[in-house]
Amino acid sequence: MRGRSRGNVKGNAMMRTPLSKVRGLGSAKDGTEHFWRQRITALANVPLTIFFVVLVIALQGGDYASVHAALSSPFVAVLLLLFVLVGVYHMKIGMQVIIEDYVHHELSKVLVLAANSFFSAVIGLASVWAVLKISFGG
């Protein structure tokens, strides 16, 4: 202890961040989980997007009755619902990362994160409603 100067003690104390500065910041202990959710939804989107593109190409030029019949199939409806839900969730968590990284004002960040959640919910619910309405013959 005798060999240390007061400057080192003060320097070490200055390196500590006061609680008031880090409140609401720092690790929330869910970074790894968020990372894996983003990667898993991206992986799930690959075959779902291929299915969607093939479906759109197959239905191109079809009349209303043939398109409605194809979309009324339970298999097609379930895959379309998965495509929408996984895609919207992937979009939401991707935008959340961008917002958290680039919006620095705390109130703005909270408002934009809330808007991201509401936008994703509205798009997801509207898309699910449309697919279910077509699937059940509406």
PDB file of C-alpha atoms in Angstrom:
ATOM      1  CA  MET A   1       0.000   0.000   0.000  1.00  0.00           C
ATOM      2  CA  ARG A   2       2.816   2.344   0.890  1.00  0.00           C
ATOM      3  CA  GLY A   3       4.246   2.176  -2.638  1.00  0.00           C
ATOM      4  CA  ARG A   4       1.028   3.362  -4.303  1.00  0.00           C
ATOM      5  CA  SER A   5       0.547   7.000  -4.897  1.00  0.00           C
ATOM      6  CA  ARG A   6      -2.702   8.767  -4.285  1.00  0.00           C
ATOM      7  CA  GLY A   7      -2.886   9.457  -8.025  1.00  0.00           C
ATOM      8  CA  ASN A   8      -3.370   5.765  -8.822  1.00  0.00           C
ATOM      9  CA  VAL A   9      -6.182   5.403  -6.314  1.00  0.00           C
ATOM     10  CA  LYS A  10      -7.865   8.448  -7.702  1.00  0.00           C
ATOM     11  CA  GLY A  11      -7.282   7.199 -11.260  1.00  0.00           C
ATOM     12  CA  ASN A  12      -8.881   3.837 -10.474  1.00  0.00           C
ATOM     13  CA  ALA A  13     -11.835   5.535  -8.829  1.00  0.00           C
ATOM     14  CA  MET A  14     -12.313   7.719 -11.886  1.00  0.00           C
ATOM     15  CA  MET A  15     -12.491   4.639 -14.104  1.00  0.00           C
ATOM     16  CA  ARG A  16     -15.551   3.377 -12.253  1.00  0.00           C
ATOM     17  CA  THR A  17     -18.821   4.488 -13.713  1.00  0.00           C
ATOM     18  CA  PRO A  18     -21.311   5.862 -11.199  1.00  0.00           C
ATOM     19  CA  LEU A  19     -24.626   4.054 -11.019  1.00  0.00           C
ATOM     20  CA  SER A  20     -26.439   7.187 -12.091  1.00  0.00           C
ATOM     21  CA  LYS A  21     -24.533   7.184 -15.389  1.00  0.00           C
ATOM     22  CA  VAL A  22     -25.216   3.570 -16.282  1.00  0.00           C
ATOM     23  CA  ARG A  23     -28.806   3.229 -15.129  1.00  0.00           C
ATOM     24  CA  GLY A  24     -30.751   1.922 -18.093  1.00  0.00           C
ATOM     25  CA  LEU A  25     -27.591   1.181 -20.047  1.00  0.00           C
ATOM     26  CA  GLY A  26     -25.184  -1.691 -20.205  1.00  0.00           C
ATOM     27  CA  SER A  27     -25.762  -5.394 -20.428  1.00  0.00           C
ATOM     28  CA  ALA A  28     -29.314  -6.553 -19.973  1.00  0.00           C
ATOM     29  CA  LYS A  29     -28.053 -10.150 -19.952  1.00  0.00           C
ATOM     30  CA  ASP A  30     -30.018 -11.003 -23.089  1.00  0.00           C
ATOM     31  CA  GLY A  31     -27.590 -10.062 -25.862  1.00  0.00           C
ATOM     32  CA  THR A  32     -26.776 -13.666 -26.734  1.00  0.00           C
ATOM     33  CA  GLU A  33     -30.423 -14.687 -26.765  1.00  0.00           C
ATOM     34  CA  HIS A  34     -31.255 -11.731 -29.021  1.00  0.00           C
ATOM     35  CA  PHE A  35     -28.347 -12.652 -31.326  1.00  0.00           C
ATOM     36  CA  TRP A  36     -29.568 -16.245 -31.665  1.00  0.00           C
ATOM     37  CA  ARG A  37     -33.190 -15.228 -32.232  1.00  0.00           C
ATOM     38  CA  GLN A  38     -32.064 -12.986 -35.087  1.00  0.00           C
ATOM     39  CA  ARG A  39     -30.006 -15.789 -36.647  1.00  0.00           C
ATOM     40  CA  ILE A  40     -32.681 -18.475 -36.227  1.00  0.00           C
ATOM     41  CA  THR A  41     -35.396 -16.302 -37.760  1.00  0.00           C
ATOM     42  CA  ALA A  42     -33.034 -15.482 -40.631  1.00  0.00           C
ATOM     43  CA  LEU A  43     -32.425 -19.190 -41.172  1.00  0.00           C
ATOM     44  CA  ALA A  44     -36.155 -19.943 -41.038  1.00  0.00           C
ATOM     45  CA  ASN A  45     -36.814 -17.166 -43.546  1.00  0.00           C
ATOM     46  CA  VAL A  46     -34.673 -18.846 -46.219  1.00  0.00           C
ATOM     47  CA  PRO A  47     -36.979 -21.796 -47.041  1.00  0.00           C
ATOM     48  CA  LEU A  48     -40.104 -19.733 -46.305  1.00  0.00           C
ATOM     49  CA  THR A  49     -39.009 -17.021 -48.745  1.00  0.00           C
ATOM     50  CA  ILE A  50     -38.150 -19.624 -51.382  1.00  0.00           C
ATOM     51  CA  PHE A  51     -41.631 -21.110 -50.901  1.00  0.00           C
ATOM     52  CA  PHE A  52     -43.225 -17.663 -51.198  1.00  0.00           C
ATOM     53  CA  VAL A  53     -41.304 -16.762 -54.378  1.00  0.00           C
ATOM     54  CA  VAL A  54     -42.141 -20.129 -55.982  1.00  0.00           C
ATOM     55  CA  LEU A  55     -45.806 -19.669 -55.010  1.00  0.00           C
ATOM     56  CA  VAL A  56     -45.965 -16.187 -56.520  1.00  0.00           C
ATOM     57  CA  ILE A  57     -44.292 -17.405 -59.726  1.00  0.00           C
ATOM     58  CA  ALA A  58     -46.653 -20.403 -59.930  1.00  0.00           C
ATOM     59  CA  LEU A  59     -49.721 -18.201 -59.430  1.00  0.00           C
ATOM     60  CA  GLN A  60     -48.593 -15.536 -61.879  1.00  0.00           C
ATOM     61  CA  GLY A  61     -51.155 -15.073 -64.604  1.00  0.00           C
ATOM     62  CA  GLY A  62     -53.724 -17.220 -62.836  1.00  0.00           C
ATOM     63  CA  ASP A  63     -57.332 -16.127 -62.617  1.00  0.00           C
ATOM     64  CA  TYR A  64     -59.001 -15.194 -59.319  1.00  0.00           C
ATOM     65  CA  ALA A  65     -60.535 -18.624 -58.768  1.00  0.00           C
ATOM     66  CA  SER A  66     -57.255 -20.532 -59.190  1.00  0.00           C
ATOM     67  CA  VAL A  67     -55.314 -18.127 -56.945  1.00  0.00           C
ATOM     68  CA  HIS A  68     -58.063 -18.263 -54.302  1.00  0.00           C
ATOM     69  CA  ALA A  69     -58.116 -22.075 -54.479  1.00  0.00           C
ATOM     70  CA  ALA A  70     -54.343 -22.278 -54.033  1.00  0.00           C
ATOM     71  CA  LEU A  71     -54.343 -19.860 -51.098  1.00  0.00           C
ATOM     72  CA  SER A  72     -57.264 -21.719 -49.501  1.00  0.00           C
ATOM     73  CA  SER A  73     -55.162 -24.854 -49.125  1.00  0.00           C
ATOM     74  CA  PRO A  74     -54.347 -25.438 -45.433  1.00  0.00           C
ATOM     75  CA  PHE A  75     -50.743 -26.333 -46.274  1.00  0.00           C
ATOM     76  CA  VAL A  76     -50.231 -23.121 -48.248  1.00  0.00           C
ATOM     77  CA  ALA A  77     -52.037 -21.057 -45.597  1.00  0.00           C
ATOM     78  CA  VAL A  78     -49.855 -22.409 -42.781  1.00  0.00           C
ATOM     79  CA  LEU A  79     -46.666 -21.738 -44.754  1.00  0.00           C
ATOM     80  CA  LEU A  80     -47.865 -18.218 -45.600  1.00  0.00           C
ATOM     81  CA  LEU A  81     -48.649 -17.576 -41.933  1.00  0.00           C
ATOM     82  CA  LEU A  82     -45.190 -18.805 -40.948  1.00  0.00           C
ATOM     83  CA  PHE A  83     -43.634 -16.614 -43.656  1.00  0.00           C
ATOM     84  CA  VAL A  84     -45.482 -13.549 -42.355  1.00  0.00           C
ATOM     85  CA  LEU A  85     -44.966 -14.166 -38.642  1.00  0.00           C
ATOM     86  CA  VAL A  86     -41.296 -15.137 -38.830  1.00  0.00           C
ATOM     87  CA  GLY A  87     -40.605 -12.283 -41.257  1.00  0.00           C
ATOM     88  CA  VAL A  88     -42.341  -9.681 -39.097  1.00  0.00           C
ATOM     89  CA  TYR A  89     -40.581 -10.901 -35.950  1.00  0.00           C
ATOM     90  CA  HIS A  90     -37.224 -10.870 -37.741  1.00  0.00           C
ATOM     91  CA  MET A  91     -37.943  -7.329 -38.946  1.00  0.00           C
ATOM     92  CA  LYS A  92     -38.904  -6.207 -35.431  1.00  0.00           C
ATOM     93  CA  ILE A  93     -35.782  -7.503 -33.725  1.00  0.00           C
ATOM     94  CA  GLY A  94     -33.561  -6.262 -36.548  1.00  0.00           C
ATOM     95  CA  MET A  95     -35.002  -2.752 -36.291  1.00  0.00           C
ATOM     96  CA  GLN A  96     -34.686  -2.923 -32.508  1.00  0.00           C
ATOM     97  CA  VAL A  97     -30.932  -3.478 -32.832  1.00  0.00           C
ATOM     98  CA  ILE A  98     -30.613  -0.535 -35.216  1.00  0.00           C
ATOM     99  CA  ILE A  99     -32.665   1.726 -32.944  1.00  0.00           C
ATOM    100  CA  GLU A 100     -30.710   0.738 -29.841  1.00  0.00           C
ATOM    101  CA  ASP A 101     -27.407   1.363 -31.637  1.00  0.00           C
ATOM    102  CA  TYR A 102     -28.189   4.671 -33.335  1.00  0.00           C
ATOM    103  CA  VAL A 103     -30.848   6.501 -31.301  1.00  0.00           C
ATOM    104  CA  HIS A 104     -29.034   8.033 -28.344  1.00  0.00           C
ATOM    105  CA  HIS A 105     -31.626  10.249 -26.679  1.00  0.00           C
ATOM    106  CA  GLU A 106     -33.412   8.094 -24.102  1.00  0.00           C
ATOM    107  CA  LEU A 107     -36.956   9.425 -24.625  1.00  0.00           C
ATOM    108  CA  SER A 108     -36.616   9.188 -28.407  1.00  0.00           C
ATOM    109  CA  LYS A 109     -35.282   5.653 -28.106  1.00  0.00           C
ATOM    110  CA  VAL A 110     -38.233   4.539 -25.957  1.00  0.00           C
ATOM    111  CA  LEU A 111     -40.745   6.158 -28.323  1.00  0.00           C
ATOM    112  CA  VAL A 112     -39.164   4.696 -31.461  1.00  0.00           C
ATOM    113  CA  LEU A 113     -38.900   1.235 -29.870  1.00  0.00           C
ATOM    114  CA  ALA A 114     -42.593   1.426 -28.953  1.00  0.00           C
ATOM    115  CA  ALA A 115     -43.447   2.546 -32.494  1.00  0.00           C
ATOM    116  CA  ASN A 116     -41.413  -0.380 -33.857  1.00  0.00           C
ATOM    117  CA  SER A 117     -43.362  -2.814 -31.688  1.00  0.00           C
ATOM    118  CA  PHE A 118     -46.751  -1.335 -32.625  1.00  0.00           C
ATOM    119  CA  PHE A 119     -45.878  -1.191 -36.336  1.00  0.00           C
ATOM    120  CA  SER A 120     -44.736  -4.823 -36.305  1.00  0.00           C
ATOM    121  CA  ALA A 121     -47.893  -5.891 -34.466  1.00  0.00           C
ATOM    122  CA  VAL A 122     -50.176  -4.050 -36.900  1.00  0.00           C
ATOM    123  CA  ILE A 123     -48.409  -5.453 -39.975  1.00  0.00           C
ATOM    124  CA  GLY A 124     -48.401  -8.966 -38.494  1.00  0.00           C
ATOM    125  CA  LEU A 125     -52.046  -8.915 -37.435  1.00  0.00           C
ATOM    126  CA  ALA A 126     -53.242  -7.430 -40.730  1.00  0.00           C
ATOM    127  CA  SER A 127     -51.297 -10.029 -42.696  1.00  0.00           C
ATOM    128  CA  VAL A 128     -52.531 -12.917 -40.536  1.00  0.00           C
ATOM    129  CA  TRP A 129     -56.105 -11.660 -40.847  1.00  0.00           C
ATOM    130  CA  ALA A 130     -55.772 -11.483 -44.659  1.00  0.00           C
ATOM    131  CA  VAL A 131     -54.333 -14.987 -44.955  1.00  0.00           C
ATOM    132  CA  LEU A 132     -56.973 -16.457 -42.627  1.00  0.00           C
ATOM    133  CA  LYS A 133     -59.801 -14.655 -44.423  1.00  0.00           C
ATOM    134  CA  ILE A 134     -58.683 -16.050 -47.778  1.00  0.00           C
ATOM    135  CA  SER A 135     -57.985 -19.488 -46.304  1.00  0.00           C
ATOM    136  CA  PHE A 136     -61.438 -19.799 -44.743  1.00  0.00           C
ATOM    137  CA  GLY A 137     -63.165 -18.623 -47.904  1.00  0.00           C
ATOM    138  CA  GLY A 138     -63.863 -15.017 -46.984  1.00  0.00           C
TER     139      GLY A 138
END
